[in-house]
Amino acid sequence: MIPEEKQDGPSASEESPRLQASRSVCKGSDALAQTQRGRLQSCRARIHQQISKELRMRTGAENLYRATSNAQVRETVALELSCVNSSLQLLKEELEELNCDVDTEGPGSEGITVPMIPLGLKETKELDWSAALTELISQHFGEDGTSYEAEIRELADLRQAMRTPSRSESGLELLLAYYNQLCLLDARFVTPARSLGLLFHWYDSLTGVPAQQRALAFEKGSVLFNIGALHTQIGARQDRSRTEGAGRAAEAFQRAAGAFRLLRDKFSQAPSPDMSPASLSALEQLMAAQAQECVFEGLSLPAPAAPQDCLAQLRLAQEAAQVAAQYEQVHRTMARPPVQDYVPFAWTTLVHVKAEHFRALAHYHAATALCDGSPAEAELLALEQVFEGPPAPSESPRPLLPQEPEERRKLGKAHLKRAILGQEEALRLHALCRALRRVDLLQAVLGQALRRSLAKYSELDLEDDFFEATEAPDIQPRTRQRPEVRAPSFSRVKVTDIFHRLGPLSVFSVRNRWRLAGPVHVTRGEGGFGFTLRGDSPVLIAAVIPGGHAEAAGLREGDYIVSVNGQPCRWWKHTEVVAQLRAVGAEGVSLQVATLLPGAEPPGTGDHRPALRGLLRSQKECGWEPAVPARASPRPLLGWSRKAQRGPPGGRLCPAPCPRAAAPSPSSSPGRQ
């Protein structure tokens, strides 16, 4: 987290304690110094670089092949292209094996749980902010850009740290802090017609294919993807053999699904496949299914549901069927193009295995409810709804389930048959995938479930039982704890605008054009200085009395006071400026003002473009915390919108931003000075 900074920052030659503290706090984990995860991350980065090199070679060879007409050269280039494509295929297979490593590390647990699918983080190259920001501050803001070297260095250190976050809450806070700073940076330095001029390089999370854009929105979207990916890693390493661990894992997967939904809703035509709408939709469904699986595990843990507890077993049967239904939907999504050609085959297989496994578990718990309990009349009705669902009003009454113990035993035996067949199918699918065969924990879970069903079946299989039961009906999926998809909690990390010394965002951003005037010397007359003030941060000259000293000094209505007797006051409140002016003697006061030029957006009108609904409704909710109350919120959470909206006059298409706060309103009654 970034500590708060003082109202007016240090001089160019000093470094504030805030910056020194920030450097000690915002540190990422050293990927090379860590154990398994560190080696995995460094291997992934190495493969990304090799893939980028091979892609450049292939592009050059293809251009040469199209440009030349020499048959011998074309034959040589074709051979080179074949070698390059083979190398690319091998590199992608190596990267796929890294991505397919199911996360089985984490706290040791007595129970055995099914492995989850975590996502790897997107990698990025180093970025030099200095030249672009220094030039922009000098040209547009009229200040010495070199005096902001400390702030630029702090931003660079924060970005460098977020490249290797730890798999913990502190790593998550680091990514959220950088993301919130990007939103503030976007609000101050970027307009739809003007970018920072920086080229942002990011690698695809799964394929390693490089992508680059000059839009800051691409940087924000990639960081948001990593926030979701880190949530998946945190969720996958929880000890789900305990109720608390299963709850934390479900919460992490809910947040991951929310991050991917946010990207899918607000991004279009993303430059990398992992941020395409189809991929993000599949990832969202996958994380929602994994969250539902954690809910089932949490309910089955206090299993201390005694086998005789019929209703408890029925609820577990429906919960397992719900998990299976969601994994079936994920599998259908992953088995269709374009997702089929993108996600690793091991992921698709594991999702299919889980669908079969949890469907078999549903039949097992239904059989336990039928055979080990003595259901009352109310429980018999619950049994019918588990197998057939609630009847429609227009339907005729359905036949009741068997009430005799022997008939229930036969039906339970039929459900056990389906459970055994489903678990055998899950083991068969597991054996077909080479990557999954290396996951011993998954095989142990499937084998344990099969042995348990076989043992239960042997108890029910009587020697003189010559009558085969009818086909067991399907279990109706239902859950009483459906996990909600939740957006990442951006407000959990309070940040202060690194470049707050430039002034409040309501005025001092690239969306506005202004001229600095002064210092202007104004003396006090019999009626005061001859102007009226209102508003806070910065204080506005609301009116100038004709013929007064202020008019004679060149002050105009609408000017913002930025300096009083050499003291920067862009962040001062109305009362502070008034107190300073009242303390002035006969010698007068020296003021510096900023005059908005035509074409600038009046700070009071705000941005007329629609806000991102339901994401960040206020500055406080987003975690943006200026040193003193400001009058403007930063720009939108994301700079790209699926549907471009009409902006201010001029007819240009603009992305959807967050709402801007109103213009400085009087913090006290306007008074004549």
XYZ file of C-alpha atoms in Angstrom:
673
model
C 0.000 0.000 0.000
C 1.109 3.544 -0.656
C 1.267 5.926 2.313
C -0.470 9.283 2.145
C 1.503 12.250 0.964
C 1.525 15.806 2.257
C -0.386 18.648 0.611
C 2.432 20.181 -1.376
C 5.315 17.892 -2.186
C 9.031 18.445 -1.701
C 11.287 20.442 -3.906
C 13.101 18.909 -6.802
C 16.246 18.223 -4.790
C 14.483 16.471 -1.911
C 12.819 13.106 -1.540
C 9.857 12.967 0.813
C 9.542 10.323 3.516
C 6.469 9.113 1.588
C 8.606 8.171 -1.397
C 11.222 6.503 0.805
C 8.541 4.525 2.636
C 6.861 3.635 -0.636
C 10.056 2.095 -1.950
C 10.391 -0.114 1.109
C 6.740 -1.237 1.012
C 6.063 -1.821 -2.711
C 8.282 -4.795 -3.318
C 7.399 -7.810 -5.368
C 8.703 -11.281 -4.774
C 11.971 -12.202 -6.432
C 10.842 -14.765 -8.995
C 14.361 -16.205 -9.265
C 14.753 -16.626 -5.511
C 11.537 -18.531 -4.946
C 11.065 -22.268 -5.031
C 8.703 -24.081 -7.368
C 6.584 -21.068 -8.318
C 9.683 -18.912 -8.875
C 11.274 -21.457 -11.192
C 7.973 -21.845 -13.041
C 7.712 -18.094 -13.537
C 11.288 -17.737 -14.786
C 10.821 -20.683 -17.184
C 7.646 -19.116 -18.526
C 9.431 -15.785 -19.079
C 12.281 -17.553 -20.918
C 9.829 -19.386 -23.203
C 7.972 -16.129 -23.891
C 11.191 -14.515 -25.103
C 12.013 -17.485 -27.335
C 8.515 -17.505 -28.814
C 8.810 -13.779 -29.531
C 12.132 -14.367 -31.294
C 10.754 -17.223 -33.402
C 7.719 -15.156 -34.383
C 9.953 -12.337 -35.611
C 11.993 -14.826 -37.632
C 8.841 -16.300 -39.141
C 7.511 -12.865 -40.088
C 10.776 -12.001 -41.803
C 10.856 -15.319 -43.647
C 7.258 -14.937 -44.814
C 7.962 -11.437 -46.119
C 11.008 -12.699 -47.997
C 9.032 -15.617 -49.447
C 6.368 -13.263 -50.793
C 8.892 -10.730 -52.105
C 11.253 -13.021 -54.016
C 10.647 -14.761 -57.331
C 13.851 -16.829 -57.231
C 12.881 -20.478 -56.999
C 16.015 -21.496 -55.092
C 15.554 -18.721 -52.526
C 11.882 -19.630 -52.104
C 12.843 -23.263 -51.500
C 15.395 -22.244 -48.865
C 12.923 -19.902 -47.167
C 10.233 -22.590 -47.168
C 12.643 -24.946 -45.415
C 13.479 -22.223 -42.872
C 9.778 -21.586 -42.283
C 9.253 -25.292 -41.625
C 12.024 -25.275 -39.004
C 10.676 -22.130 -37.362
C 7.147 -23.536 -37.194
C 8.476 -26.744 -35.647
C 10.373 -24.743 -33.039
C 7.272 -22.693 -32.285
C 5.204 -25.837 -31.843
C 7.743 -27.313 -29.425
C 7.910 -24.082 -27.430
C 4.117 -23.854 -27.212
C 3.912 -27.471 -26.059
C 6.543 -26.755 -23.406
C 4.597 -23.692 -22.289
C 1.369 -25.707 -22.252
C 2.965 -28.260 -19.940
C 3.928 -25.450 -17.555
C 0.413 -24.021 -17.681
C -1.117 -27.459 -17.185
C 0.708 -28.063 -13.936
C -2.207 -28.378 -11.529
C -1.451 -26.572 -8.306
C -1.097 -29.256 -5.672
C 1.292 -27.430 -3.380
C 0.133 -25.469 -0.401
C -0.651 -26.355 3.192
C -0.654 -30.018 3.892
C -4.031 -31.474 4.731
C -5.364 -34.714 6.089
C -8.223 -34.872 3.589
C -7.910 -35.403 -0.137
C -9.416 -32.778 -2.433
C -9.653 -32.520 -6.209
C -6.938 -30.249 -7.680
C -7.990 -26.871 -9.039
C -6.933 -24.999 -12.195
C -4.963 -21.811 -11.457
C -3.880 -19.311 -14.112
C -0.358 -18.059 -14.678
C 0.274 -14.317 -14.648
C 0.836 -12.345 -17.816
C 4.472 -11.337 -18.217
C 5.608 -7.889 -19.319
C 8.756 -6.050 -20.299
C 10.358 -3.206 -18.407
C 9.017 0.262 -19.193
C 10.693 3.674 -19.061
C 8.182 6.300 -17.951
C 10.697 9.117 -17.590
C 10.925 10.681 -21.044
C 7.202 10.663 -21.816
C 6.025 12.004 -18.445
C 8.798 14.585 -18.115
C 8.007 15.996 -21.556
C 4.246 16.017 -20.907
C 4.613 17.785 -17.546
C 6.899 20.406 -19.088
C 4.795 21.052 -22.180
C 1.233 20.845 -20.900
C 1.487 21.646 -17.208
C 4.116 24.367 -17.609
C 6.325 23.012 -14.847
C 9.848 21.690 -14.704
C 9.435 18.027 -15.560
C 12.781 17.124 -13.997
C 11.436 18.212 -10.597
C 9.133 15.169 -10.722
C 11.916 12.614 -11.043
C 11.134 11.213 -7.589
C 7.468 10.657 -8.475
C 8.342 9.050 -11.808
C 10.846 6.795 -10.067
C 8.207 5.785 -7.531
C 5.799 4.848 -10.334
C 8.533 2.830 -12.069
C 9.406 1.016 -8.827
C 5.756 0.180 -8.256
C 5.426 -1.269 -11.771
C 8.623 -3.259 -11.392
C 7.394 -4.696 -8.089
C 3.988 -5.722 -9.459
C 5.658 -7.827 -12.171
C 6.470 -10.505 -9.561
C 3.809 -10.354 -6.848
C 3.798 -12.924 -4.091
C 0.952 -15.420 -4.040
C -0.639 -13.869 -0.994
C -2.824 -10.984 0.090
C 0.194 -8.662 0.040
C 0.827 -9.513 -3.614
C -2.819 -8.842 -4.367
C -2.638 -5.462 -2.621
C 0.422 -4.614 -4.699
C -1.455 -5.252 -7.962
C -4.507 -3.322 -6.737
C -2.343 -0.374 -5.686
C -0.697 -0.209 -9.113
C -4.062 -0.553 -10.834
C -5.533 2.338 -8.840
C -2.483 4.447 -9.690
C -3.041 3.666 -13.377
C -6.600 4.964 -13.050
C -5.285 8.210 -11.548
C -2.608 8.391 -14.238
C -5.273 7.899 -16.898
C -7.381 10.672 -15.410
C -4.520 13.173 -15.410
C -2.417 12.427 -18.475
C -4.636 10.667 -21.070
C -7.493 11.794 -23.300
C -9.303 9.865 -26.043
C -7.322 11.849 -28.609
C -3.954 11.746 -26.848
C -1.985 8.881 -25.324
C 1.224 8.869 -23.328
C 3.165 7.688 -26.361
C 4.506 4.658 -24.488
C 4.484 1.162 -25.962
C 3.207 -1.429 -23.487
C 4.452 -5.006 -24.060
C 2.619 -7.972 -22.547
C 2.778 -11.708 -23.231
C -0.278 -13.930 -23.537
C -0.863 -15.898 -20.351
C -1.174 -19.310 -22.042
C 0.468 -19.134 -25.464
C 3.278 -16.690 -24.710
C 2.559 -14.736 -27.898
C 3.640 -11.103 -27.406
C 1.196 -8.228 -27.834
C 1.831 -4.510 -27.703
C -0.227 -1.329 -27.748
C 0.233 2.336 -26.978
C -3.054 2.555 -25.070
C -2.821 2.839 -21.296
C -6.081 0.856 -21.252
C -4.097 -2.185 -22.437
C -1.812 -1.813 -19.417
C -4.809 -1.520 -17.090
C -6.560 -4.491 -18.679
C -3.455 -6.666 -18.390
C -3.017 -5.761 -14.721
C -6.689 -6.524 -14.111
C -6.209 -9.918 -15.777
C -3.297 -10.580 -13.418
C -5.484 -9.603 -10.453
C -7.929 -12.305 -11.518
C -5.115 -14.796 -12.175
C -3.572 -14.163 -8.764
C -6.958 -14.771 -7.141
C -7.035 -18.192 -8.849
C -3.582 -19.027 -7.482
C -4.567 -17.953 -3.967
C -7.743 -20.027 -4.186
C -5.952 -23.108 -5.537
C -3.449 -23.229 -2.676
C -6.006 -23.080 0.149
C -6.410 -26.081 2.434
C -9.918 -27.096 1.385
C -10.027 -30.034 3.770
C -11.130 -27.494 6.395
C -14.268 -25.386 6.337
C -12.334 -22.110 6.626
C -10.032 -23.008 3.738
C -12.937 -24.024 1.501
C -14.641 -20.684 2.218
C -11.496 -18.692 1.429
C -11.003 -20.653 -1.800
C -14.607 -20.026 -2.879
C -14.171 -16.293 -2.186
C -10.956 -16.185 -4.239
C -12.554 -17.908 -7.246
C -15.562 -15.584 -7.017
C -13.240 -12.566 -7.192
C -11.372 -14.125 -10.121
C -14.624 -14.671 -12.016
C -15.568 -11.048 -11.289
C -12.274 -9.768 -12.703
C -12.708 -11.737 -15.929
C -16.334 -10.620 -16.269
C -15.236 -7.013 -15.832
C -12.670 -7.431 -18.602
C -15.183 -9.144 -20.883
C -17.815 -6.453 -20.399
C -15.494 -3.474 -20.853
C -12.916 -4.640 -23.380
C -13.392 -5.329 -27.059
C -10.865 -6.241 -29.719
C -8.165 -6.955 -27.155
C -4.752 -7.560 -28.756
C -4.018 -10.851 -26.945
C -6.092 -14.065 -27.071
C -6.349 -14.445 -23.289
C -8.283 -11.143 -23.138
C -10.686 -11.961 -25.985
C -14.402 -12.144 -25.085
C -14.570 -15.893 -25.798
C -11.583 -16.716 -23.595
C -12.722 -14.452 -20.768
C -16.201 -15.972 -20.868
C -14.716 -19.466 -20.578
C -12.460 -18.397 -17.708
C -15.368 -16.777 -15.895
C -17.437 -19.956 -16.187
C -14.490 -22.068 -15.039
C -13.883 -19.948 -11.934
C -17.599 -19.921 -11.076
C -17.641 -23.738 -11.324
C -14.573 -24.019 -9.101
C -16.219 -21.714 -6.553
C -19.302 -23.949 -6.608
C -17.060 -26.969 -6.074
C -15.594 -25.281 -2.976
C -19.133 -24.725 -1.674
C -19.846 -28.451 -2.072
C -16.614 -29.346 -0.291
C -17.475 -27.010 2.567
C -20.905 -28.602 2.973
C -19.565 -32.140 2.851
C -16.799 -31.485 5.377
C -18.822 -31.343 8.566
C -19.662 -34.793 7.286
C -20.393 -35.703 10.156
C -23.592 -35.869 8.207
C -24.414 -39.248 9.549
C -25.360 -41.753 6.849
C -28.796 -42.042 8.464
C -29.434 -38.322 7.920
C -31.530 -38.651 4.789
C -32.106 -34.956 4.104
C -28.400 -34.124 4.473
C -27.475 -36.792 1.936
C -30.161 -35.539 -0.472
C -28.819 -31.999 -0.261
C -25.293 -33.221 -0.929
C -26.611 -35.155 -3.951
C -28.183 -32.021 -5.406
C -25.110 -29.905 -4.611
C -22.872 -32.430 -6.390
C -25.256 -32.450 -9.366
C -25.048 -28.636 -9.470
C -21.248 -28.778 -9.608
C -21.425 -31.390 -12.371
C -23.883 -29.267 -14.375
C -21.612 -26.223 -14.196
C -18.552 -28.215 -15.246
C -20.549 -29.654 -18.149
C -21.304 -26.122 -19.297
C -17.617 -25.186 -19.013
C -16.654 -28.284 -20.998
C -19.101 -27.402 -23.788
C -17.609 -23.897 -23.949
C -14.039 -25.197 -24.032
C -14.828 -27.817 -26.658
C -16.020 -25.215 -29.196
C -13.865 -22.922 -31.336
C -12.174 -20.539 -30.795
C -11.640 -21.555 -27.163
C -10.946 -25.144 -28.182
C -7.859 -24.057 -30.112
C -6.591 -21.859 -27.272
C -6.983 -23.494 -23.849
C -4.687 -26.427 -22.979
C -6.071 -29.863 -23.718
C -5.360 -30.874 -20.118
C -7.746 -28.176 -18.871
C -10.551 -29.397 -21.099
C -9.948 -32.984 -20.005
C -9.825 -32.082 -16.304
C -13.115 -30.199 -16.591
C -14.670 -33.259 -18.279
C -13.262 -35.527 -15.564
C -14.747 -33.316 -12.858
C -18.158 -33.301 -14.526
C -18.225 -37.119 -14.531
C -16.808 -37.327 -11.011
C -19.372 -35.020 -9.409
C -22.270 -36.569 -11.315
C -21.175 -39.914 -9.883
C -20.958 -38.378 -6.406
C -24.543 -37.137 -6.778
C -25.742 -40.686 -7.460
C -23.672 -42.028 -4.563
C -25.230 -39.624 -2.041
C -28.711 -40.339 -3.435
C -28.109 -44.063 -2.980
C -26.923 -43.464 0.590
C -30.101 -41.500 1.334
C -32.269 -44.305 -0.081
C -30.542 -47.243 1.537
C -29.244 -46.055 4.907
C -32.133 -43.920 6.093
C -35.772 -44.355 6.964
C -37.299 -41.287 5.330
C -40.421 -39.797 6.796
C -43.297 -38.582 4.633
C -41.753 -35.117 4.184
C -38.418 -36.668 3.251
C -40.123 -38.852 0.635
C -41.412 -35.693 -1.052
C -37.874 -34.298 -0.981
C -36.649 -37.536 -2.555
C -39.096 -37.164 -5.429
C -37.969 -33.595 -6.118
C -34.325 -34.683 -6.053
C -34.961 -37.248 -8.774
C -37.678 -35.584 -10.859
C -37.843 -31.927 -9.863
C -40.948 -30.122 -8.616
C -44.057 -30.944 -10.700
C -45.552 -28.269 -12.907
C -49.062 -27.072 -11.994
C -50.528 -28.509 -15.206
C -48.952 -31.929 -14.771
C -50.828 -34.898 -13.366
C -49.584 -36.331 -10.070
C -46.511 -38.491 -10.488
C -46.180 -41.945 -8.970
C -44.589 -41.887 -5.555
C -41.159 -43.378 -5.003
C -41.112 -46.793 -3.359
C -41.767 -46.609 0.359
C -40.846 -50.199 1.138
C -37.248 -50.638 2.344
C -36.564 -53.406 -0.145
C -37.751 -51.318 -3.097
C -35.655 -48.365 -1.910
C -32.672 -50.707 -1.633
C -33.067 -51.769 -5.256
C -33.352 -48.156 -6.421
C -30.313 -47.218 -4.330
C -28.412 -50.074 -5.949
C -29.296 -48.694 -9.388
C -27.914 -45.296 -8.367
C -24.740 -46.945 -7.138
C -24.355 -48.602 -10.542
C -24.521 -45.203 -12.202
C -22.047 -43.853 -9.649
C -19.582 -46.665 -10.377
C -19.941 -46.247 -14.149
C -19.396 -42.477 -13.835
C -16.283 -42.882 -11.689
C -14.860 -45.470 -14.067
C -15.475 -43.042 -16.948
C -13.693 -40.277 -15.015
C -10.684 -42.569 -14.497
C -10.692 -43.490 -18.195
C -10.676 -39.834 -19.250
C -7.931 -39.143 -16.732
C -5.774 -41.888 -18.224
C -6.145 -40.496 -21.760
C -4.378 -37.219 -20.912
C -0.632 -37.435 -20.477
C -0.453 -34.233 -18.420
C -3.149 -35.437 -15.984
C -1.530 -38.857 -15.564
C 1.313 -37.099 -13.763
C -1.104 -35.661 -11.181
C -1.115 -38.384 -8.533
C -3.516 -36.486 -6.278
C -6.278 -36.503 -8.904
C -5.921 -40.233 -9.471
C -6.029 -40.781 -5.707
C -9.297 -38.839 -5.400
C -10.954 -40.717 -8.270
C -9.728 -44.088 -7.054
C -10.914 -43.423 -3.503
C -14.407 -42.474 -4.734
C -14.624 -45.610 -6.889
C -13.543 -47.895 -4.040
C -16.107 -46.324 -1.738
C -18.913 -46.893 -4.261
C -17.834 -50.490 -4.884
C -17.782 -51.177 -1.157
C -21.264 -49.750 -0.772
C -22.515 -51.780 -3.734
C -21.139 -55.005 -2.294
C -23.121 -54.371 0.887
C -26.366 -54.120 -1.106
C -25.689 -56.906 -3.616
C -27.462 -59.917 -2.138
C -26.797 -63.427 -3.417
C -30.467 -64.126 -4.139
C -31.084 -60.761 -5.788
C -32.011 -61.863 -9.319
C -34.110 -58.826 -10.225
C -32.420 -55.951 -11.918
C -33.589 -52.524 -10.834
C -34.872 -50.067 -13.383
C -32.598 -47.342 -14.696
C -31.860 -44.823 -11.969
C -33.262 -41.354 -12.722
C -31.072 -38.272 -13.035
C -30.394 -36.083 -10.019
C -31.848 -32.582 -10.304
C -29.099 -29.971 -9.761
C -29.818 -27.458 -7.030
C -27.750 -25.380 -4.639
C -28.636 -23.410 -1.555
C -25.372 -21.423 -1.614
C -24.762 -20.247 -5.168
C -21.547 -18.198 -5.154
C -21.993 -14.719 -6.592
C -19.508 -13.360 -9.093
C -17.793 -10.479 -7.324
C -15.626 -7.772 -8.802
C -12.188 -7.311 -7.201
C -12.252 -5.113 -4.117
C -10.422 -2.065 -5.430
C -11.330 -0.015 -2.364
C -9.359 -2.294 -0.044
C -6.144 -0.497 -1.010
C -6.128 3.242 -0.343
C -3.699 5.075 -2.577
C -2.674 8.683 -2.981
C -2.067 10.183 -6.402
C 1.679 10.031 -6.985
C 1.490 13.217 -9.091
C -0.772 15.111 -6.704
C 1.682 18.055 -6.675
C 0.393 18.963 -10.126
C -2.913 19.915 -8.524
C -6.504 18.659 -8.324
C -7.657 16.530 -11.221
C -10.750 18.680 -11.734
C -8.552 21.381 -13.274
C -4.979 20.193 -13.750
C -5.249 17.402 -16.295
C -4.585 17.134 -20.015
C -8.310 17.462 -20.711
C -8.043 21.130 -19.742
C -5.895 23.922 -21.148
C -4.900 26.832 -18.975
C -2.442 29.716 -18.744
C -0.480 30.535 -15.603
C -0.478 34.282 -14.871
C 1.551 36.126 -12.311
C 2.750 36.572 -9.750
C 0.227 39.441 -9.669
C 0.510 42.001 -6.866
C -2.819 43.115 -5.409
C -3.215 45.703 -2.679
C -6.105 46.029 -0.268
C -8.504 48.942 -0.719
C -11.279 50.268 1.465
C -13.624 47.546 0.223
C -11.012 44.774 0.286
C -9.109 43.318 -2.647
C -12.048 43.616 -5.004
C -12.891 39.968 -5.713
C -15.069 37.176 -4.337
C -13.886 33.601 -3.731
C -15.636 30.260 -3.642
C -14.824 26.560 -3.758
C -12.015 24.369 -2.531
C -8.944 22.828 -4.072
C -8.344 25.015 -5.993
C -10.115 28.163 -4.829
C -11.942 29.995 -7.616
C -12.315 33.757 -8.154
C -16.086 33.832 -8.493
C -16.465 37.565 -9.238
C -14.277 40.650 -9.773
C -15.650 44.081 -8.765
C -15.417 46.534 -11.677
C -12.911 49.284 -11.007
C -11.422 47.475 -8.023
C -7.802 46.666 -7.288
C -8.166 43.084 -8.506
C -9.406 44.177 -11.923
C -6.592 46.692 -12.156
C -4.087 43.912 -11.412
C -5.473 41.804 -14.255
C -7.464 39.206 -12.311
C -10.561 37.837 -14.036
C -13.637 35.937 -13.013
C -13.029 32.179 -13.295
C -9.314 32.320 -12.440
C -7.994 29.699 -10.009
C -5.583 30.816 -7.288
C -2.567 28.497 -7.321
C -0.094 30.464 -5.195
C -0.339 33.017 -2.358
C 2.868 34.933 -1.558
C 4.908 32.173 -3.152
C 3.176 29.343 -1.269
C 1.519 26.715 -3.507
C -2.180 26.565 -2.621
C -3.721 24.318 -5.274
C -4.921 21.956 -2.534
C -5.945 24.640 -0.014
C -9.500 24.988 1.197
C -11.564 28.146 0.919
C -11.081 28.984 4.595
C -7.292 28.616 4.366
C -7.003 31.038 1.450
C -9.350 33.540 3.119
C -7.336 33.383 6.352
C -4.101 33.982 4.457
C -5.570 37.007 2.637
C -6.987 38.510 5.802
C -3.573 38.327 7.433
C -2.083 40.501 4.681
C -1.182 44.050 5.640
C -1.080 47.245 3.640
C 1.748 45.925 1.486
C -0.733 43.687 -0.367
C -0.451 40.133 -1.576
C 1.272 38.339 -4.466
C -1.003 35.895 -6.287
C -0.448 33.441 -9.099
C -3.539 32.272 -10.950
C -4.449 29.735 -13.627
C -6.856 30.846 -16.346
C -8.743 28.164 -18.280
C -8.461 28.663 -22.037
C -11.224 28.098 -24.608
C -11.686 24.485 -25.547
C -11.082 23.209 -22.032
C -13.743 21.242 -20.242
C -15.228 23.392 -17.476
C -14.492 21.564 -14.236
C -18.073 22.002 -13.120
C -19.647 20.273 -16.123
C -17.825 16.992 -15.708
C -17.508 14.429 -18.422
C -20.783 13.905 -20.282
C -19.942 10.336 -21.188
C -21.710 7.520 -19.336
C -20.081 5.992 -16.292
C -19.188 2.336 -15.787
C -22.250 1.049 -14.034
C -22.019 -0.839 -10.830
C -18.220 -0.815 -10.643
C -16.854 2.269 -8.950
C -19.518 4.661 -7.802
C -17.340 6.990 -5.835
C -13.789 7.986 -5.192
C -13.929 6.409 -1.754
C -15.242 3.095 -3.117
C -12.365 2.834 -5.571
C -9.779 3.497 -2.906
C -8.506 6.778 -4.323
C -7.576 8.970 -1.408
C -6.172 12.428 -2.146
C -4.105 14.196 0.460
C -6.937 16.661 1.007
C -10.491 16.594 -0.370
C -10.414 16.940 -4.120
C -13.186 17.834 -6.482
C -12.598 15.318 -9.207
C -12.450 11.596 -9.398
C -9.997 9.862 -11.667
C -10.955 8.616 -15.072
C -12.655 5.362 -15.713
C -11.640 2.026 -14.368
C -11.045 0.935 -17.955
C -10.417 3.099 -20.964
C -11.972 0.691 -23.437
C -15.690 0.131 -23.720
C -17.597 -2.462 -25.657
C -19.937 0.186 -26.990
C -18.352 3.501 -27.822
C -20.393 6.405 -26.590
C -20.785 9.895 -27.923
C -18.632 12.347 -26.022
C -18.666 16.128 -25.822
C -19.433 18.180 -28.918
C -17.241 17.307 -31.800
C -18.722 13.926 -32.558
C -15.738 11.866 -31.451
C -16.250 8.389 -30.075
C -15.129 8.079 -26.483
C -14.762 5.182 -24.051
C -16.949 5.029 -21.000
C -15.367 6.783 -18.011
C -16.137 6.954 -14.329
C -18.222 9.939 -13.264
C -16.362 13.116 -12.491
C -17.257 14.997 -9.403
C -18.879 18.399 -9.571
C -16.889 21.578 -9.798
C -15.552 23.180 -6.658
C -18.564 24.254 -4.629
C -18.372 26.805 -1.861
C -17.146 25.313 1.338
C -18.435 28.434 3.034
C -20.528 31.353 1.964
C -18.743 33.403 -0.687
C -17.258 36.503 0.734
C -15.860 39.622 -0.775
C -12.149 40.063 -0.216
